[in-house]
Amino acid sequence: MTTRTLDPVQRRAIRQRQLRRASVYALAILIALWILLPIWLIGTMAFSTQQDVYGYPKQIAPIPFTTETMEFFVNQEGILEATRNSVLVAVITLVLSTAIAAPAGYAISRYFFAGRDAFRLGILAVRAFPIVILAVPLAVTFIEWGMFDKVYSVALMHTALTLPTTILVVSSVFASIPREFEEAAKVFGCNAYQAFIRVVLPLVIPGIAASAIFTFVMSWNEVFAATLLTIRNRTLPALILYSLNKSSLQFQYAGGFFMLAPSLVFIFVIRRYLFNMWGQITK
Amino acid sequence: MNKKKWNLAPYLLILPSFIYLAVFFAWPMVRSLQLAFVRDSQILPVLAEADPDADVVGRLEMQTQVAVVDRTRLDEVLPNGRTRPVYWFKIVGETEGGEQIEGWTHQKNVFIESRTTSETARVTSGEGAKEWTLDYVERMINDYRFTNALKTTLILIVLILPIQFVLAIVMALVLQAQLRGSTIFLYIYAIPLGISDLAAGLVWVSIFTQRGFLNTFLQQIGIINEPFIYLSADHQNWMIVAIVLAEVWRATSIVMVIVVSGLQAIPREYLEAGELFGASLWQRLRHIILPLLKPSLQVALILRTILAFQVFAVVVAITGGRVLTVLAYETYRWYDPGDSGFNNPNMAAAYAGFIMLISLAFAVFYLRTVRTQEEAARE
């Protein structure tokens, strides 16, 4: 087909099309570099020798490659403990948030009830809420209740932070499963509970897992509330923020890379569900 | 099926989240207002006679210096039936309003050098009093760092948001162009969704620091001869540039995802019709895509603005919080019981309340302007 002779106008049109295609590719790659390059650079620092971290001019690849800077960071006092705290907080948050949000998400997507829209709207408002505001009174309240400086109280705060998002995501995941599936299961003799467990649940598990991962990431990244709510039992970001002024560049670079590295994996795992998560909020 | 039970189910399902948000969201909100507007103070009621049941003649603030004009020794009966001697003092002092008060008070309420001879005393205790006050708010507004913080926060918003939205729309259009490998591009563009503001700040420190990558690059291509110090108190504009880049780098992805969802909701026929009639990309963008994206953009704008008023860790990482300050950092500084903070939850709550108020104001403003434009278009 391509061997058929084309007149100059057609050929020009095709060339223009190819040119446009190429420029879109170039743009796409440029934007990808804009995002990847800074990650590469801090990664370079995190795996360079101490001389290279302080050296100038900088080289843009970690040669010689070494883990001494990362080891230096991990061996700093309190880092392992803070990492453990962070993971613990994020896991508690994930479990609490998912357990509380899943039923609510199901209710919003499957039932029509008086107050449904109000509840949904309320959740949307809470989701957009400036969380900075809650951290101060919660810290004061936790002191009064004897819950200050505890890992679980940070998790309680983070659950309040992530719950609205999780509810919306879960409801969108449930909404993507046609109601007919459940009805079909009932036709074939399942009761409502069996229909849910055998038909709906297997279909929603991946989506809910993705939302749980995102909850984990949100908690892992949260700095402000964690800093206000803890003194000795700091989470990793809280500890790093707190030590910034008195820390070395090695500490900062390795710490920065250490904090962002998990997101490279997590976002990859949940990439298919991103629009489930965020597209939701415009509806 | 039992009709009543059917109706109850959704309420039972949302109940846990409802309770949770009431306890950990609504209640702290109330508590926050309390902290910002109610003073938990002690005030000493001065009595007409040396008797606990006497009338109150006036009230004195804590730490008021008073003159002791008379004293008397009484026996006080303790709960176990024994008695002990206590002093009552007749004191003269001025209230905060400048009113002179003379009356009696129990020894436990004042600090006095010698109960028998001292001529002066200081009020040290009284009864708990809660009163509405605007003191914290006034003190916040009069603080020079408040003006600086507000100014910097607003400057950042004005600089960051337009760049973010243009970039996000470009990213979304690129993703929608159905390139080969578009899932890889989606993944890369979404990575910053999982990066914390603190990590992002540190990433950009490595670029902007004196012995960093930017200086290396500029020196290599011959623009500068020696490393330039961007992040110093003398170069606040460079600090702003670094913060803006870090925020654009980190927080554009969320706008991008919202815009992509909005784009996916636009029926293909609209775009095809535009193409068929020979509309250029710009024309399609201007007359088809952007108008239909408006609801998504509005949501993204509200979300991003509210988040931008909370910008915190990026600023701390890049500036140390000393040179440039933002509203959230001031909140932190007032609350922080450590050596760099003031350990004053009331002031912190005042700042938090201000952030909420200004975020709300912007949200309402966006909602109204977009709506009025739509209404104007309809007429």
mmCIF file with all atom_site columns, N, CA and C in Angstrom, chain B residues 344-379:
data_model
loop_
_atom_site.group_PDB
_atom_site.id
_atom_site.type_symbol
_atom_site.label_atom_id
_atom_site.label_alt_id
_atom_site.label_comp_id
_atom_site.label_asym_id
_atom_site.label_entity_id
_atom_site.label_seq_id
_atom_site.pdbx_PDB_ins_code
_atom_site.Cartn_x
_atom_site.Cartn_y
_atom_site.Cartn_z
_atom_site.occupancy
_atom_site.B_iso_or_equiv
_atom_site.pdbx_formal_charge
_atom_site.auth_seq_id
_atom_site.auth_comp_id
_atom_site.auth_asym_id
_atom_site.auth_atom_id
_atom_site.pdbx_PDB_model_num
ATOM 1   N N  . ASN B 1 344 ? 3.627   27.386 72.610 1.00 0.00 ? 344 ASN B N  1
ATOM 2   C CA . ASN B 1 344 ? 2.396   28.137 72.866 1.00 0.00 ? 344 ASN B CA 1
ATOM 3   C C  . ASN B 1 344 ? 1.287   27.627 71.947 1.00 0.00 ? 344 ASN B C  1
ATOM 4   N N  . PRO B 1 345 ? 0.543   26.617 72.410 1.00 0.00 ? 345 PRO B N  1
ATOM 5   C CA . PRO B 1 345 ? -0.490  26.009 71.565 1.00 0.00 ? 345 PRO B CA 1
ATOM 6   C C  . PRO B 1 345 ? -1.574  27.013 71.162 1.00 0.00 ? 345 PRO B C  1
ATOM 7   N N  . ASN B 1 346 ? -1.814  28.007 72.014 1.00 0.00 ? 346 ASN B N  1
ATOM 8   C CA . ASN B 1 346 ? -2.860  28.979 71.689 1.00 0.00 ? 346 ASN B CA 1
ATOM 9   C C  . ASN B 1 346 ? -2.514  29.764 70.433 1.00 0.00 ? 346 ASN B C  1
ATOM 10  N N  . MET B 1 347 ? -1.258  30.227 70.372 1.00 0.00 ? 347 MET B N  1
ATOM 11  C CA . MET B 1 347 ? -0.840  30.966 69.188 1.00 0.00 ? 347 MET B CA 1
ATOM 12  C C  . MET B 1 347 ? -0.819  30.048 67.972 1.00 0.00 ? 347 MET B C  1
ATOM 13  N N  . ALA B 1 348 ? -0.360  28.803 68.194 1.00 0.00 ? 348 ALA B N  1
ATOM 14  C CA . ALA B 1 348 ? -0.341  27.845 67.083 1.00 0.00 ? 348 ALA B CA 1
ATOM 15  C C  . ALA B 1 348 ? -1.757  27.639 66.553 1.00 0.00 ? 348 ALA B C  1
ATOM 16  N N  . ALA B 1 349 ? -2.722  27.542 67.477 1.00 0.00 ? 349 ALA B N  1
ATOM 17  C CA . ALA B 1 349 ? -4.115  27.349 67.061 1.00 0.00 ? 349 ALA B CA 1
ATOM 18  C C  . ALA B 1 349 ? -4.632  28.577 66.317 1.00 0.00 ? 349 ALA B C  1
ATOM 19  N N  . ALA B 1 350 ? -4.183  29.756 66.736 1.00 0.00 ? 350 ALA B N  1
ATOM 20  C CA . ALA B 1 350 ? -4.592  30.970 66.029 1.00 0.00 ? 350 ALA B CA 1
ATOM 21  C C  . ALA B 1 350 ? -4.095  30.921 64.588 1.00 0.00 ? 350 ALA B C  1
ATOM 22  N N  . TYR B 1 351 ? -2.835  30.504 64.403 1.00 0.00 ? 351 TYR B N  1
ATOM 23  C CA . TYR B 1 351 ? -2.295  30.371 63.044 1.00 0.00 ? 351 TYR B CA 1
ATOM 24  C C  . TYR B 1 351 ? -3.066  29.314 62.249 1.00 0.00 ? 351 TYR B C  1
ATOM 25  N N  . ALA B 1 352 ? -3.312  28.180 62.900 1.00 0.00 ? 352 ALA B N  1
ATOM 26  C CA . ALA B 1 352 ? -4.040  27.108 62.211 1.00 0.00 ? 352 ALA B CA 1
ATOM 27  C C  . ALA B 1 352 ? -5.412  27.613 61.778 1.00 0.00 ? 352 ALA B C  1
ATOM 28  N N  . GLY B 1 353 ? -6.076  28.334 62.681 1.00 0.00 ? 353 GLY B N  1
ATOM 29  C CA . GLY B 1 353 ? -7.388  28.878 62.351 1.00 0.00 ? 353 GLY B CA 1
ATOM 30  C C  . GLY B 1 353 ? -7.309  29.840 61.176 1.00 0.00 ? 353 GLY B C  1
ATOM 31  N N  . PHE B 1 354 ? -6.237  30.619 61.142 1.00 0.00 ? 354 PHE B N  1
ATOM 32  C CA . PHE B 1 354 ? -6.077  31.568 60.039 1.00 0.00 ? 354 PHE B CA 1
ATOM 33  C C  . PHE B 1 354 ? -5.892  30.826 58.719 1.00 0.00 ? 354 PHE B C  1
ATOM 34  N N  . ILE B 1 355 ? -5.086  29.756 58.756 1.00 0.00 ? 355 ILE B N  1
ATOM 35  C CA . ILE B 1 355 ? -4.881  28.964 57.528 1.00 0.00 ? 355 ILE B CA 1
ATOM 36  C C  . ILE B 1 355 ? -6.215  28.410 57.034 1.00 0.00 ? 355 ILE B C  1
ATOM 37  N N  . MET B 1 356 ? -7.034  27.928 57.977 1.00 0.00 ? 356 MET B N  1
ATOM 38  C CA . MET B 1 356 ? -8.323  27.380 57.581 1.00 0.00 ? 356 MET B CA 1
ATOM 39  C C  . MET B 1 356 ? -9.191  28.465 56.946 1.00 0.00 ? 356 MET B C  1
ATOM 40  N N  . LEU B 1 357 ? -9.222  29.610 57.615 1.00 0.00 ? 357 LEU B N  1
ATOM 41  C CA . LEU B 1 357 ? -10.078 30.705 57.145 1.00 0.00 ? 357 LEU B CA 1
ATOM 42  C C  . LEU B 1 357 ? -9.693  31.132 55.736 1.00 0.00 ? 357 LEU B C  1
ATOM 43  N N  . ILE B 1 358 ? -8.402  31.317 55.516 1.00 0.00 ? 358 ILE B N  1
ATOM 44  C CA . ILE B 1 358 ? -7.955  31.824 54.221 1.00 0.00 ? 358 ILE B CA 1
ATOM 45  C C  . ILE B 1 358 ? -8.142  30.745 53.146 1.00 0.00 ? 358 ILE B C  1
ATOM 46  N N  . SER B 1 359 ? -7.966  29.465 53.513 1.00 0.00 ? 359 SER B N  1
ATOM 47  C CA . SER B 1 359 ? -8.212  28.385 52.547 1.00 0.00 ? 359 SER B CA 1
ATOM 48  C C  . SER B 1 359 ? -9.678  28.372 52.134 1.00 0.00 ? 359 SER B C  1
ATOM 49  N N  . LEU B 1 360 ? -10.545 28.464 53.145 1.00 0.00 ? 360 LEU B N  1
ATOM 50  C CA . LEU B 1 360 ? -11.989 28.483 52.895 1.00 0.00 ? 360 LEU B CA 1
ATOM 51  C C  . LEU B 1 360 ? -12.360 29.649 51.994 1.00 0.00 ? 360 LEU B C  1
ATOM 52  N N  . ALA B 1 361 ? -11.801 30.817 52.318 1.00 0.00 ? 361 ALA B N  1
ATOM 53  C CA . ALA B 1 361 ? -12.119 32.012 51.543 1.00 0.00 ? 361 ALA B CA 1
ATOM 54  C C  . ALA B 1 361 ? -11.761 31.800 50.078 1.00 0.00 ? 361 ALA B C  1
ATOM 55  N N  . PHE B 1 362 ? -10.593 31.204 49.829 1.00 0.00 ? 362 PHE B N  1
ATOM 56  C CA . PHE B 1 362 ? -10.177 30.959 48.448 1.00 0.00 ? 362 PHE B CA 1
ATOM 57  C C  . PHE B 1 362 ? -11.095 29.943 47.766 1.00 0.00 ? 362 PHE B C  1
ATOM 58  N N  . ALA B 1 363 ? -11.461 28.884 48.506 1.00 0.00 ? 363 ALA B N  1
ATOM 59  C CA . ALA B 1 363 ? -12.334 27.862 47.927 1.00 0.00 ? 363 ALA B CA 1
ATOM 60  C C  . ALA B 1 363 ? -13.660 28.492 47.502 1.00 0.00 ? 363 ALA B C  1
ATOM 61  N N  . VAL B 1 364 ? -14.239 29.286 48.404 1.00 0.00 ? 364 VAL B N  1
ATOM 62  C CA . VAL B 1 364 ? -15.515 29.936 48.101 1.00 0.00 ? 364 VAL B CA 1
ATOM 63  C C  . VAL B 1 364 ? -15.356 30.879 46.913 1.00 0.00 ? 364 VAL B C  1
ATOM 64  N N  . PHE B 1 365 ? -14.243 31.597 46.896 1.00 0.00 ? 365 PHE B N  1
ATOM 65  C CA . PHE B 1 365 ? -13.974 32.533 45.805 1.00 0.00 ? 365 PHE B CA 1
ATOM 66  C C  . PHE B 1 365 ? -13.925 31.796 44.463 1.00 0.00 ? 365 PHE B C  1
ATOM 67  N N  . TYR B 1 366 ? -13.186 30.675 44.426 1.00 0.00 ? 366 TYR B N  1
ATOM 68  C CA . TYR B 1 366 ? -13.095 29.900 43.181 1.00 0.00 ? 366 TYR B CA 1
ATOM 69  C C  . TYR B 1 366 ? -14.463 29.407 42.742 1.00 0.00 ? 366 TYR B C  1
ATOM 70  N N  . LEU B 1 367 ? -15.201 28.854 43.707 1.00 0.00 ? 367 LEU B N  1
ATOM 71  C CA . LEU B 1 367 ? -16.518 28.310 43.362 1.00 0.00 ? 367 LEU B CA 1
ATOM 72  C C  . LEU B 1 367 ? -17.412 29.400 42.797 1.00 0.00 ? 367 LEU B C  1
ATOM 73  N N  . ARG B 1 368 ? -17.364 30.562 43.396 1.00 0.00 ? 368 ARG B N  1
ATOM 74  C CA . ARG B 1 368 ? -18.245 31.644 42.963 1.00 0.00 ? 368 ARG B CA 1
ATOM 75  C C  . ARG B 1 368 ? -17.835 32.196 41.613 1.00 0.00 ? 368 ARG B C  1
ATOM 76  N N  . THR B 1 369 ? -16.526 32.443 41.419 1.00 0.00 ? 369 THR B N  1
ATOM 77  C CA . THR B 1 369 ? -16.113 33.053 40.142 1.00 0.00 ? 369 THR B CA 1
ATOM 78  C C  . THR B 1 369 ? -16.421 32.115 38.983 1.00 0.00 ? 369 THR B C  1
ATOM 79  N N  . VAL B 1 370 ? -16.149 30.825 39.170 1.00 0.00 ? 370 VAL B N  1
ATOM 80  C CA . VAL B 1 370 ? -16.411 29.907 38.070 1.00 0.00 ? 370 VAL B CA 1
ATOM 81  C C  . VAL B 1 370 ? -17.901 29.864 37.775 1.00 0.00 ? 370 VAL B C  1
ATOM 82  N N  . ARG B 1 371 ? -18.704 29.840 38.827 1.00 0.00 ? 371 ARG B N  1
ATOM 83  C CA . ARG B 1 371 ? -20.140 29.779 38.612 1.00 0.00 ? 371 ARG B CA 1
ATOM 84  C C  . ARG B 1 371 ? -20.647 31.032 37.903 1.00 0.00 ? 371 ARG B C  1
ATOM 85  N N  . THR B 1 372 ? -20.175 32.201 38.357 1.00 0.00 ? 372 THR B N  1
ATOM 86  C CA . THR B 1 372 ? -20.689 33.422 37.731 1.00 0.00 ? 372 THR B CA 1
ATOM 87  C C  . THR B 1 372 ? -20.295 33.474 36.260 1.00 0.00 ? 372 THR B C  1
ATOM 88  N N  . GLN B 1 373 ? -19.108 32.967 35.947 1.00 0.00 ? 373 GLN B N  1
ATOM 89  C CA . GLN B 1 373 ? -18.720 32.922 34.536 1.00 0.00 ? 373 GLN B CA 1
ATOM 90  C C  . GLN B 1 373 ? -19.681 32.045 33.738 1.00 0.00 ? 373 GLN B C  1
ATOM 91  N N  . GLU B 1 374 ? -20.018 30.911 34.318 1.00 0.00 ? 374 GLU B N  1
ATOM 92  C CA . GLU B 1 374 ? -20.950 30.015 33.633 1.00 0.00 ? 374 GLU B CA 1
ATOM 93  C C  . GLU B 1 374 ? -22.295 30.673 33.441 1.00 0.00 ? 374 GLU B C  1
ATOM 94  N N  . GLU B 1 375 ? -22.752 31.327 34.512 1.00 0.00 ? 375 GLU B N  1
ATOM 95  C CA . GLU B 1 375 ? -24.050 31.982 34.408 1.00 0.00 ? 375 GLU B CA 1
ATOM 96  C C  . GLU B 1 375 ? -24.016 33.083 33.364 1.00 0.00 ? 375 GLU B C  1
ATOM 97  N N  . ALA B 1 376 ? -22.913 33.818 33.373 1.00 0.00 ? 376 ALA B N  1
ATOM 98  C CA . ALA B 1 376 ? -22.779 34.897 32.381 1.00 0.00 ? 376 ALA B CA 1
ATOM 99  C C  . ALA B 1 376 ? -22.805 34.318 30.972 1.00 0.00 ? 376 ALA B C  1
ATOM 100 N N  . ALA B 1 377 ? -22.185 33.151 30.805 1.00 0.00 ? 377 ALA B N  1
ATOM 101 C CA . ALA B 1 377 ? -22.141 32.529 29.489 1.00 0.00 ? 377 ALA B CA 1
ATOM 102 C C  . ALA B 1 377 ? -23.538 32.097 29.042 1.00 0.00 ? 377 ALA B C  1
ATOM 103 N N  . ARG B 1 378 ? -24.342 31.683 30.030 1.00 0.00 ? 378 ARG B N  1
ATOM 104 C CA . ARG B 1 378 ? -25.677 31.208 29.703 1.00 0.00 ? 378 ARG B CA 1
ATOM 105 C C  . ARG B 1 378 ? -26.581 32.360 29.258 1.00 0.00 ? 378 ARG B C  1
ATOM 106 N N  . GLU B 1 379 ? -26.351 33.525 29.804 1.00 0.00 ? 379 GLU B N  1
ATOM 107 C CA . GLU B 1 379 ? -27.254 34.641 29.514 1.00 0.00 ? 379 GLU B CA 1
ATOM 108 C C  . GLU B 1 379 ? -27.037 35.235 28.132 1.00 0.00 ? 379 GLU B C  1
#
